[in-house]
mmCIF file of C-alpha atoms and ligand atoms in Angstrom:
data_model
loop_
_atom_site.group_PDB
_atom_site.id
_atom_site.type_symbol
_atom_site.label_atom_id
_atom_site.label_comp_id
_atom_site.label_asym_id
_atom_site.label_seq_id
_atom_site.Cartn_x
_atom_site.Cartn_y
_atom_site.Cartn_z
ATOM 1 C CA MET A 55 0.071 -0.197 0.161
ATOM 2 C CA ASN A 56 3.010 2.764 -0.077
ATOM 3 C CA GLN A 57 2.972 3.786 -2.507
ATOM 4 C CA GLY A 58 4.153 6.629 -4.043
ATOM 5 C CA GLN A 59 7.464 8.009 -3.674
ATOM 6 C CA ALA A 60 10.712 7.692 -0.416
ATOM 7 C CA PRO A 61 9.901 9.256 2.468
ATOM 8 C CA ASP A 62 13.448 10.197 2.665
ATOM 9 C CA SER A 63 12.324 12.793 -0.046
ATOM 10 C CA GLY A 64 10.706 14.169 2.514
ATOM 11 C CA VAL A 65 7.075 13.757 1.305
ATOM 12 C CA LEU A 66 4.084 13.497 3.871
ATOM 13 C CA PHE A 67 1.578 11.153 3.682
ATOM 14 C CA ASP A 68 -0.735 13.376 4.982
ATOM 15 C CA ARG A 69 -4.273 11.104 4.088
ATOM 16 C CA ARG A 70 -6.624 14.234 5.993
ATOM 17 C CA ILE A 71 -9.420 14.194 3.062
ATOM 18 C CA PRO A 72 -8.847 18.728 1.533
ATOM 19 C CA PHE A 73 -11.898 20.704 3.166
ATOM 20 C CA ASP A 74 -14.114 21.207 0.606
ATOM 21 C CA GLN A 75 -14.841 16.973 -0.057
ATOM 22 C CA ARG A 76 -15.442 16.829 3.625
ATOM 23 C CA GLU A 77 -19.128 17.471 3.753
ATOM 24 C CA ALA A 78 -19.901 14.898 0.519
ATOM 25 C CA ALA A 79 -16.827 12.144 2.899
ATOM 26 C CA LEU A 80 -19.144 13.237 5.990
ATOM 27 C CA SER A 81 -22.868 12.213 3.894
ATOM 28 C CA GLU A 82 -20.588 8.648 2.976
ATOM 29 C CA ALA A 83 -19.552 8.174 6.386
ATOM 30 C CA LYS A 84 -22.934 8.189 8.319
ATOM 31 C CA GLY A 85 -24.640 4.918 5.628
ATOM 32 C CA LEU A 86 -21.097 2.926 6.521
ATOM 33 C CA PRO A 87 -21.049 0.311 8.898
ATOM 34 C CA GLN A 88 -20.011 1.370 11.380
ATOM 35 C CA ILE A 89 -16.270 0.467 13.156
ATOM 36 C CA VAL A 90 -15.492 1.541 17.306
ATOM 37 C CA LEU A 91 -11.687 1.742 18.076
ATOM 38 C CA SER A 92 -10.691 1.559 20.833
ATOM 39 C CA PRO A 93 -7.798 4.494 21.980
ATOM 40 C CA LEU A 94 -4.246 2.303 20.442
ATOM 41 C CA SER A 95 -5.993 3.333 16.932
ATOM 42 C CA ILE A 96 -7.649 6.532 17.694
ATOM 43 C CA SER A 97 -4.122 7.896 18.048
ATOM 44 C CA ASP A 98 -2.867 5.983 14.784
ATOM 45 C CA VAL A 99 -5.542 7.574 13.139
ATOM 46 C CA GLU A 100 -3.992 10.189 13.920
ATOM 47 C CA LEU A 101 -0.471 9.387 13.484
ATOM 48 C CA LEU A 102 -1.591 8.319 9.639
ATOM 49 C CA GLY A 103 -4.054 11.731 9.034
ATOM 50 C CA VAL A 104 -1.678 14.312 9.775
ATOM 51 C CA GLY A 105 1.487 11.941 8.098
ATOM 52 C CA ALA A 106 2.802 10.906 11.147
ATOM 53 C CA LEU A 107 3.390 7.333 9.815
ATOM 54 C CA THR A 108 4.493 8.215 6.604
ATOM 55 C CA PRO A 109 5.184 6.523 4.284
ATOM 56 C CA LEU A 110 2.054 4.211 5.238
ATOM 57 C CA THR A 111 -1.264 5.087 3.874
ATOM 58 C CA GLY A 112 -3.347 3.337 6.316
ATOM 59 C CA PHE A 113 -3.568 -0.426 7.879
ATOM 60 C CA LEU A 114 -0.864 -2.643 7.339
ATOM 61 C CA HIS A 115 -2.602 -5.745 3.898
ATOM 62 C CA ARG A 116 -1.058 -9.113 4.631
ATOM 63 C CA VAL A 117 2.484 -8.839 3.104
ATOM 64 C CA ASP A 118 3.260 -6.021 4.842
ATOM 65 C CA TYR A 119 2.038 -7.518 8.637
ATOM 66 C CA GLU A 120 4.009 -10.415 7.698
ATOM 67 C CA ARG A 121 7.288 -8.599 6.600
ATOM 68 C CA VAL A 122 6.681 -5.851 9.232
ATOM 69 C CA VAL A 123 6.328 -8.739 12.183
ATOM 70 C CA ASN A 124 8.756 -11.268 10.444
ATOM 71 C CA GLU A 125 12.327 -8.866 8.844
ATOM 72 C CA MET A 126 10.323 -5.483 9.743
ATOM 73 C CA HIS A 127 10.557 -3.437 6.789
ATOM 74 C CA LEU A 128 7.363 -3.216 4.249
ATOM 75 C CA THR A 129 7.194 -4.978 0.541
ATOM 76 C CA ASP A 130 8.863 -1.241 -1.035
ATOM 77 C CA GLY A 131 11.486 -1.208 1.696
ATOM 78 C CA HIS A 132 11.186 0.645 3.705
ATOM 79 C CA VAL A 133 12.238 -0.379 7.567
ATOM 80 C CA TRP A 134 9.304 -0.134 9.448
ATOM 81 C CA SER A 135 9.255 -1.732 12.424
ATOM 82 C CA ILE A 136 5.595 -1.963 14.623
ATOM 83 C CA PRO A 137 2.750 -3.001 12.481
ATOM 84 C CA ILE A 138 -0.092 -1.219 12.075
ATOM 85 C CA THR A 139 -3.589 -2.312 12.049
ATOM 86 C CA LEU A 140 -7.819 -2.598 12.532
ATOM 87 C CA PRO A 141 -8.110 -4.965 14.847
ATOM 88 C CA VAL A 142 -11.636 -6.321 15.027
ATOM 89 C CA ASP A 143 -13.528 -9.135 15.949
ATOM 90 C CA ARG A 144 -14.626 -12.059 13.939
ATOM 91 C CA GLU A 145 -18.368 -11.600 14.077
ATOM 92 C CA LEU A 146 -17.729 -7.564 12.560
ATOM 93 C CA ALA A 147 -15.150 -9.312 9.952
ATOM 94 C CA SER A 148 -17.901 -11.827 8.763
ATOM 95 C CA SER A 149 -19.912 -8.948 8.198
ATOM 96 C CA ILE A 150 -17.415 -7.340 5.537
ATOM 97 C CA LYS A 151 -16.890 -7.285 2.519
ATOM 98 C CA ASP A 152 -13.445 -7.855 0.381
ATOM 99 C CA GLY A 153 -13.537 -4.193 -1.144
ATOM 100 C CA GLN A 154 -16.716 -2.308 1.560
ATOM 101 C CA ARG A 155 -15.227 0.729 2.517
ATOM 102 C CA VAL A 156 -16.622 1.186 6.304
ATOM 103 C CA THR A 157 -16.071 3.774 8.730
ATOM 104 C CA LEU A 158 -13.918 4.929 11.770
ATOM 105 C CA ILE A 159 -15.680 6.159 14.790
ATOM 106 C CA GLU A 160 -14.791 7.222 18.684
ATOM 107 C CA PRO A 161 -16.920 5.478 21.645
ATOM 108 C CA ASP A 162 -19.094 8.836 21.407
ATOM 109 C CA GLY A 163 -20.203 8.086 17.991
ATOM 110 C CA HIS A 164 -17.435 11.034 16.399
ATOM 111 C CA ILE A 165 -17.285 10.252 12.888
ATOM 112 C CA LEU A 166 -13.357 10.017 12.095
ATOM 113 C CA ALA A 167 -12.386 8.218 8.470
ATOM 114 C CA ILE A 168 -13.454 6.388 5.852
ATOM 115 C CA VAL A 169 -11.301 3.159 5.703
ATOM 116 C CA THR A 170 -11.442 0.703 2.555
ATOM 117 C CA VAL A 171 -10.914 -2.678 3.580
ATOM 118 C CA GLU A 172 -8.646 -3.834 0.215
ATOM 119 C CA GLU A 173 -8.420 -7.349 2.570
ATOM 120 C CA LYS A 174 -9.255 -9.067 5.691
ATOM 121 C CA PHE A 175 -7.113 -11.529 7.228
ATOM 122 C CA ASP A 176 -6.588 -13.912 10.585
ATOM 123 C CA TYR A 177 -3.042 -14.008 12.125
ATOM 124 C CA ASP A 178 -1.124 -15.384 15.421
ATOM 125 C CA LYS A 179 -1.076 -13.139 17.650
ATOM 126 C CA LYS A 180 1.655 -15.226 19.733
ATOM 127 C CA ARG A 181 4.213 -15.436 17.441
ATOM 128 C CA GLU A 182 3.089 -10.969 16.253
ATOM 129 C CA ALA A 183 3.669 -11.315 20.105
ATOM 130 C CA ARG A 184 6.932 -13.414 20.225
ATOM 131 C CA GLU A 185 8.603 -11.086 16.776
ATOM 132 C CA VAL A 186 7.026 -7.704 18.109
ATOM 133 C CA PHE A 187 7.172 -7.944 22.138
ATOM 134 C CA ARG A 188 10.622 -10.349 22.474
ATOM 135 C CA THR A 189 7.890 -11.959 24.729
ATOM 136 C CA GLU A 190 4.089 -13.842 25.723
ATOM 137 C CA ASP A 191 3.606 -12.921 28.476
ATOM 138 C CA GLU A 192 0.090 -11.701 28.898
ATOM 139 C CA LYS A 193 1.439 -9.447 32.243
ATOM 140 C CA HIS A 194 2.881 -7.330 29.396
ATOM 141 C CA PRO A 195 1.307 -4.203 29.316
ATOM 142 C CA GLY A 196 1.546 -4.614 25.289
ATOM 143 C CA VAL A 197 0.705 -8.374 24.859
ATOM 144 C CA ALA A 198 -1.720 -7.852 27.212
ATOM 145 C CA ARG A 199 -3.449 -5.539 25.134
ATOM 146 C CA LEU A 200 -2.527 -7.932 21.472
ATOM 147 C CA TYR A 201 -3.422 -9.983 23.015
ATOM 148 C CA GLN A 202 -7.424 -8.820 24.124
ATOM 149 C CA GLN A 203 -7.903 -7.063 21.114
ATOM 150 C CA GLY A 204 -10.088 -8.821 17.579
ATOM 151 C CA GLU A 205 -8.527 -11.952 16.306
ATOM 152 C CA VAL A 206 -9.397 -10.071 12.129
ATOM 153 C CA LEU A 207 -7.223 -7.791 10.616
ATOM 154 C CA LEU A 208 -9.044 -5.156 8.234
ATOM 155 C CA GLY A 209 -6.672 -4.106 5.666
ATOM 156 C CA GLY A 210 -6.786 -0.896 3.774
ATOM 157 C CA PRO A 211 -6.100 2.621 2.846
ATOM 158 C CA ILE A 212 -7.633 5.251 4.732
ATOM 159 C CA GLU A 213 -9.275 9.113 4.471
ATOM 160 C CA VAL A 214 -8.866 10.597 7.704
ATOM 161 C CA ILE A 215 -12.746 13.173 7.961
ATOM 162 C CA ASP A 216 -11.669 14.450 11.422
ATOM 163 C CA LEU A 217 -8.957 13.785 13.672
ATOM 164 C CA PRO A 218 -10.359 12.851 17.377
ATOM 165 C CA ASN A 219 -11.809 14.463 19.770
ATOM 166 C CA ASN A 220 -10.170 14.297 22.912
ATOM 167 C CA ARG A 221 -7.166 16.419 21.911
ATOM 168 C CA SER A 222 -5.455 18.126 24.393
ATOM 169 C CA PHE A 223 -2.345 20.879 24.072
ATOM 170 C CA MET A 224 -3.930 22.180 20.873
ATOM 171 C CA ASP A 225 -1.065 24.750 21.161
ATOM 172 C CA TYR A 226 1.618 22.336 21.269
ATOM 173 C CA ARG A 227 0.206 19.428 18.846
ATOM 174 C CA LEU A 228 2.149 20.490 15.729
ATOM 175 C CA THR A 229 1.232 18.067 12.598
ATOM 176 C CA PRO A 230 5.221 17.226 10.940
ATOM 177 C CA ALA A 231 5.142 19.339 8.083
ATOM 178 C CA GLU A 232 3.923 21.617 11.495
ATOM 179 C CA THR A 233 7.170 21.420 13.000
ATOM 180 C CA ARG A 234 9.014 20.700 9.921
ATOM 181 C CA ALA A 235 7.716 24.509 8.798
ATOM 182 C CA LEU A 236 8.739 26.114 11.991
ATOM 183 C CA PHE A 237 12.181 24.302 12.174
ATOM 184 C CA ALA A 238 12.614 25.724 8.384
ATOM 185 C CA GLN A 239 10.976 29.139 9.762
ATOM 186 C CA ARG A 240 14.651 29.111 12.525
ATOM 187 C CA GLY A 241 16.467 27.606 10.072
ATOM 188 C CA TRP A 242 17.299 24.815 11.546
ATOM 189 C CA LYS A 243 19.378 22.753 9.229
ATOM 190 C CA THR A 244 19.319 19.928 12.383
ATOM 191 C CA VAL A 245 17.406 19.618 14.696
ATOM 192 C CA VAL A 246 17.441 16.364 17.203
ATOM 193 C CA GLY A 247 14.055 14.832 18.914
ATOM 194 C CA PHE A 248 13.757 13.355 22.245
ATOM 195 C CA GLN A 249 10.964 11.013 23.164
ATOM 196 C CA THR A 250 9.291 11.228 26.826
ATOM 197 C CA ARG A 251 6.403 9.947 28.578
ATOM 198 C CA ASN A 252 8.005 11.028 31.913
ATOM 199 C CA PRO A 253 9.279 14.967 33.465
ATOM 200 C CA VAL A 254 12.509 15.857 32.442
ATOM 201 C CA HIS A 255 15.135 15.519 35.203
ATOM 202 C CA ARG A 256 18.669 16.583 35.450
ATOM 203 C CA SER A 257 20.319 13.933 33.536
ATOM 204 C CA HIS A 258 17.665 14.137 30.600
ATOM 205 C CA GLU A 259 18.327 18.044 29.995
ATOM 206 C CA TYR A 260 21.946 17.686 30.366
ATOM 207 C CA ILE A 261 21.761 14.884 27.285
ATOM 208 C CA GLN A 262 19.587 17.412 25.910
ATOM 209 C CA LYS A 263 22.014 19.677 26.296
ATOM 210 C CA VAL A 264 24.742 17.672 24.790
ATOM 211 C CA ALA A 265 23.223 16.899 21.935
ATOM 212 C CA LEU A 266 22.165 20.843 20.857
ATOM 213 C CA GLU A 267 26.029 21.401 21.099
ATOM 214 C CA VAL A 268 25.922 19.632 17.946
ATOM 215 C CA VAL A 269 23.157 19.455 16.755
ATOM 216 C CA ASP A 270 20.990 23.542 15.584
ATOM 217 C CA GLY A 271 17.854 22.905 17.098
ATOM 218 C CA LEU A 272 15.960 20.221 19.701
ATOM 219 C CA LEU A 273 12.116 18.756 19.496
ATOM 220 C CA LEU A 274 11.033 18.245 22.842
ATOM 221 C CA HIS A 275 8.052 15.637 21.550
ATOM 222 C CA PRO A 276 6.071 14.059 24.427
ATOM 223 C CA LEU A 277 3.764 10.939 24.152
ATOM 224 C CA VAL A 278 0.847 12.667 25.073
ATOM 225 C CA GLY A 279 -0.993 9.557 23.679
ATOM 226 C CA GLU A 280 -2.327 6.365 25.816
ATOM 227 C CA THR A 281 -0.296 5.396 28.795
ATOM 228 C CA GLN A 282 0.044 2.541 31.875
ATOM 229 C CA ALA A 283 -2.201 4.699 34.228
ATOM 230 C CA GLU A 284 1.767 4.721 37.048
ATOM 231 C CA ASP A 285 2.452 6.845 34.672
ATOM 232 C CA ILE A 286 2.977 11.083 35.076
ATOM 233 C CA PRO A 287 -0.992 12.540 33.477
ATOM 234 C CA ALA A 288 0.092 14.240 30.844
ATOM 235 C CA ASP A 289 -1.121 17.770 31.630
ATOM 236 C CA VAL A 290 1.159 17.647 34.976
ATOM 237 C CA ARG A 291 3.869 16.867 32.220
ATOM 238 C CA MET A 292 3.530 18.973 30.529
ATOM 239 C CA ALA A 293 3.148 21.599 32.739
ATOM 240 C CA SER A 294 6.429 20.896 34.112
ATOM 241 C CA TYR A 295 7.982 20.678 30.976
ATOM 242 C CA ARG A 296 6.616 24.351 30.123
ATOM 243 C CA VAL A 297 8.136 25.270 33.050
ATOM 244 C CA LEU A 298 11.665 23.285 33.032
ATOM 245 C CA LEU A 299 12.229 25.529 28.920
ATOM 246 C CA ASP A 300 11.113 28.477 30.272
ATOM 247 C CA ASN A 301 13.657 29.140 33.340
ATOM 248 C CA TYR A 302 16.533 26.589 31.840
ATOM 249 C CA TYR A 303 16.283 26.621 28.408
ATOM 250 C CA PRO A 304 17.237 28.992 25.069
ATOM 251 C CA LEU A 305 14.196 29.460 23.406
ATOM 252 C CA ASP A 306 15.247 30.016 20.053
ATOM 253 C CA ARG A 307 16.264 26.525 19.989
ATOM 254 C CA VAL A 308 13.862 24.233 21.393
ATOM 255 C CA ALA A 309 10.242 23.667 20.397
ATOM 256 C CA LEU A 310 7.546 22.064 22.847
ATOM 257 C CA SER A 311 4.923 19.675 20.754
ATOM 258 C CA VAL A 312 3.008 16.739 21.286
ATOM 259 C CA PHE A 313 3.994 13.294 20.289
ATOM 260 C CA PRO A 314 -0.298 11.720 19.993
ATOM 261 C CA ALA A 315 1.148 8.339 19.695
ATOM 262 C CA ALA A 316 0.235 5.472 22.784
ATOM 263 C CA MET A 317 2.760 3.032 24.174
ATOM 264 C CA ARG A 318 3.516 0.473 22.593
ATOM 265 C CA TYR A 319 6.883 -0.601 25.114
ATOM 266 C CA ALA A 320 7.495 -2.137 22.495
ATOM 267 C CA GLY A 321 10.917 -2.135 23.692
ATOM 268 C CA PRO A 322 13.990 -2.069 20.993
ATOM 269 C CA ARG A 323 11.365 -1.772 17.908
ATOM 270 C CA GLU A 324 9.755 1.134 19.586
ATOM 271 C CA ALA A 325 12.178 3.029 19.662
ATOM 272 C CA ILE A 326 12.863 2.672 15.546
ATOM 273 C CA PHE A 327 9.135 3.375 15.324
ATOM 274 C CA HIS A 328 9.880 6.714 17.245
ATOM 275 C CA ALA A 329 12.971 7.486 15.500
ATOM 276 C CA LEU A 330 11.259 7.226 11.995
ATOM 277 C CA CYS A 331 8.384 8.710 12.907
ATOM 278 C CA ARG A 332 10.723 11.725 14.392
ATOM 279 C CA LYS A 333 12.198 11.617 10.520
ATOM 280 C CA ASN A 334 8.861 12.364 9.731
ATOM 281 C CA TYR A 335 8.042 15.732 11.815
ATOM 282 C CA GLY A 336 11.896 17.276 10.361
ATOM 283 C CA CYS A 337 14.015 15.555 12.411
ATOM 284 C CA THR A 338 17.777 14.629 11.458
ATOM 285 C CA HIS A 339 18.694 12.810 14.968
ATOM 286 C CA PHE A 340 16.945 11.230 17.694
ATOM 287 C CA ILE A 341 18.509 10.085 21.156
ATOM 288 C CA VAL A 342 17.879 6.947 21.868
ATOM 289 C CA GLY A 343 18.474 6.156 25.813
ATOM 290 C CA ARG A 344 19.037 2.525 27.591
ATOM 291 C CA ASP A 345 15.687 0.893 27.736
ATOM 292 C CA HIS A 346 14.372 3.195 25.496
ATOM 293 C CA ALA A 347 10.123 2.491 25.571
ATOM 294 C CA GLY A 348 11.242 -0.670 27.572
ATOM 295 C CA VAL A 349 8.428 -1.732 30.793
ATOM 296 C CA GLY A 350 8.982 -4.055 33.197
ATOM 297 C CA ASN A 351 12.168 -6.569 33.213
ATOM 298 C CA TYR A 352 11.343 -7.664 29.173
ATOM 299 C CA TYR A 353 14.462 -6.114 27.622
ATOM 300 C CA GLY A 354 18.543 -5.927 27.943
ATOM 301 C CA THR A 355 19.633 -2.204 28.838
ATOM 302 C CA TYR A 356 21.120 -1.716 25.661
ATOM 303 C CA ASP A 357 18.579 -3.672 23.244
ATOM 304 C CA ALA A 358 16.613 -0.092 22.132
ATOM 305 C CA GLN A 359 19.939 1.257 20.784
ATOM 306 C CA ARG A 360 21.694 -2.254 18.958
ATOM 307 C CA ILE A 361 18.529 -2.608 17.016
ATOM 308 C CA PHE A 362 19.236 0.461 15.657
ATOM 309 C CA ASP A 363 22.789 -1.003 14.264
ATOM 310 C CA ASN A 364 20.828 -3.711 11.764
ATOM 311 C CA PHE A 365 19.806 -0.814 9.721
ATOM 312 C CA THR A 366 21.806 2.001 7.973
ATOM 313 C CA GLU A 367 21.170 5.634 8.617
ATOM 314 C CA ALA A 368 20.550 6.139 4.830
ATOM 315 C CA GLU A 369 17.913 3.199 5.111
ATOM 316 C CA LEU A 370 17.140 5.310 8.392
ATOM 317 C CA GLY A 371 16.442 9.010 7.457
ATOM 318 C CA ILE A 372 17.208 10.171 10.864
ATOM 319 C CA THR A 373 20.265 9.559 12.806
ATOM 320 C CA PRO A 374 20.565 8.190 16.347
ATOM 321 C CA LEU A 375 22.736 9.080 19.436
ATOM 322 C CA LYS A 376 22.172 6.578 22.033
ATOM 323 C CA PHE A 377 23.072 8.184 24.977
ATOM 324 C CA GLU A 378 24.040 5.919 28.797
ATOM 325 C CA HIS A 379 22.498 6.570 31.850
ATOM 326 C CA THR A 380 23.511 9.877 33.364
ATOM 327 C CA TYR A 381 22.980 10.987 37.139
ATOM 328 C CA TYR A 382 24.975 13.218 39.275
ATOM 329 C CA CYS A 383 28.295 12.532 40.447
ATOM 330 C CA LYS A 384 29.590 14.442 43.634
ATOM 331 C CA LYS A 385 32.645 13.912 43.457
ATOM 332 C CA CYS A 386 32.594 15.545 39.704
ATOM 333 C CA GLN A 387 30.033 18.267 40.926
ATOM 334 C CA ALA A 388 28.390 17.625 37.149
ATOM 335 C CA ILE A 389 25.721 15.011 35.846
ATOM 336 C CA VAL A 390 27.984 12.161 34.748
ATOM 337 C CA SER A 391 27.921 9.000 32.849
ATOM 338 C CA SER A 392 29.823 5.997 33.151
ATOM 339 C CA LYS A 393 31.498 6.976 30.075
ATOM 340 C CA THR A 394 32.232 10.539 31.735
ATOM 341 C CA CYS A 395 33.094 9.749 35.419
ATOM 342 C CA PRO A 396 35.915 7.387 37.387
ATOM 343 C CA HIS A 397 33.756 7.661 40.364
ATOM 344 C CA ASP A 398 32.399 4.325 42.061
ATOM 345 C CA SER A 399 28.391 4.699 43.277
ATOM 346 C CA SER A 400 28.244 5.451 46.399
ATOM 347 C CA TYR A 401 28.933 9.561 44.921
ATOM 348 C CA HIS A 402 26.248 8.517 42.582
ATOM 349 C CA LEU A 403 22.599 10.404 43.390
ATOM 350 C CA VAL A 404 20.269 8.075 41.609
ATOM 351 C CA PHE A 405 16.709 7.239 42.316
ATOM 352 C CA SER A 406 14.586 4.483 41.538
ATOM 353 C CA GLY A 407 11.275 5.043 38.760
ATOM 354 C CA THR A 408 8.978 4.070 41.543
ATOM 355 C CA GLU A 409 11.317 6.301 43.588
ATOM 356 C CA VAL A 410 11.332 9.730 42.104
ATOM 357 C CA ARG A 411 7.446 8.694 42.196
ATOM 358 C CA ARG A 412 6.637 8.437 45.017
ATOM 359 C CA ARG A 413 8.980 11.201 45.991
ATOM 360 C CA LEU A 414 5.828 13.635 44.905
ATOM 361 C CA ARG A 415 2.982 12.326 45.348
ATOM 362 C CA ALA A 416 3.783 12.705 49.477
ATOM 363 C CA GLY A 417 5.460 16.315 48.359
ATOM 364 C CA GLU A 418 8.895 15.506 49.246
ATOM 365 C CA PRO A 419 11.106 17.704 47.034
ATOM 366 C CA LEU A 420 13.724 15.895 45.215
ATOM 367 C CA PRO A 421 17.594 17.173 45.842
ATOM 368 C CA ILE A 422 17.978 20.480 43.084
ATOM 369 C CA GLU A 423 20.820 18.301 41.359
ATOM 370 C CA PHE A 424 17.728 15.588 40.494
ATOM 371 C CA THR A 425 15.058 17.876 39.978
ATOM 372 C CA ARG A 426 14.545 21.368 39.317
ATOM 373 C CA PRO A 427 13.371 22.965 42.553
ATOM 374 C CA GLU A 428 10.814 25.234 39.836
ATOM 375 C CA VAL A 429 9.723 21.240 37.722
ATOM 376 C CA GLY A 430 9.525 19.460 41.169
ATOM 377 C CA GLN A 431 7.119 22.183 42.623
ATOM 378 C CA VAL A 432 5.055 22.351 39.428
ATOM 379 C CA LEU A 433 4.871 17.698 39.812
ATOM 380 C CA ILE A 434 4.070 17.616 43.509
ATOM 381 C CA ASP A 435 1.597 20.722 43.220
ATOM 382 C CA GLY A 436 -0.079 18.252 40.498
ATOM 383 C CA LEU A 437 0.017 15.154 42.034
ATOM 384 C CA ARG A 438 -1.717 16.705 44.766
ATOM 385 C CA ASP A 439 -4.495 18.003 43.235
ATOM 386 C CA ARG A 440 -5.084 14.797 41.227
ATOM 387 C CA GLN A 441 -5.041 12.967 44.128
ATOM 388 C CA ASN A 442 -7.843 15.738 46.348
ATOM 389 C CA GLY A 443 -9.263 15.105 42.688
ATOM 390 C CA ASN A 444 -8.959 18.896 41.177
ATOM 391 C CA GLY A 445 -7.139 17.616 38.773
ATOM 392 C CA GLN A 446 -8.908 15.773 35.458
HETATM 393 ZN ZN1 ZN B 167 32.223 11.626 39.308
#
């Protein structure tokens, strides 16, 4: 389904239908069979709509699905690591004919898109789990979601009528075309993307600024689609990014925008996916930390970095920048890593994610060597409001 030019030529496959055809499409959509989408599929429709998943033009056909699962490539040769699919249950699938057009809606009935179902096919969930998530364990959140989803996949191109309703942070929700335009306007030739679903602590700030020493601009690109409930709520994170940038970053060299994807927790494969999406947003470089997009102990420390060695940078179209874990060293009096500091761990200020969340929820400040005080305060206030039921 990936006809057309290669994404490295800069073309974006924006799947939104032109405004002057919207009324006609809406009227057609109202008369078609409907599929109510999961939160994951709603995110995928938005990503497809704005061109963030270029060169995809819809949900994968069987041949592309097989090659992505087995070989991390599309049949046209492009690197692609995560199967973007439209799962439905068997009963619904049997009511849809090949070639039929079907309307995709949100649970509240909001019409998002029309998909032309060119193919319906069965798939092996355990194999997808093994290949994509590297485990068949149903305790893995991505695998659990895969096991719960429908038994049949629908493949075909999508035409997006409306982006999802529940889209927060509209001021920060730039499409790939918009981030590219912003970078061009600022004269940035090289831009590093930073994916995060967590607050930015001093260690991440350090990594971003080290990268910024060698490129023109930084895109801080937090993921705001569905994540596990224990992650810090997206609106609290956004407020913490804002206060950090305003106080500690050169604003002419940084852009804050949100990435509307859901987390899949596919670790190494998701790191590749995140990089490919950021290329579409106009980034030339992408920061890959240790255990990128991981969960639990399913992936080895360096797996998300090593997986990039399977591809050339020309194939990927974006340069991965691989970083070690970083932390404050009391002896060096600086943020360091095992590559830059000779001292033993007793000098190092390291907290687990669990301990950080515990402290924030208890209202206990984090050391200034770990978190900027303005950031810590926003997080503590945000989580307190949430606990008191004042949040959204
Ligand atoms: Zn040191």
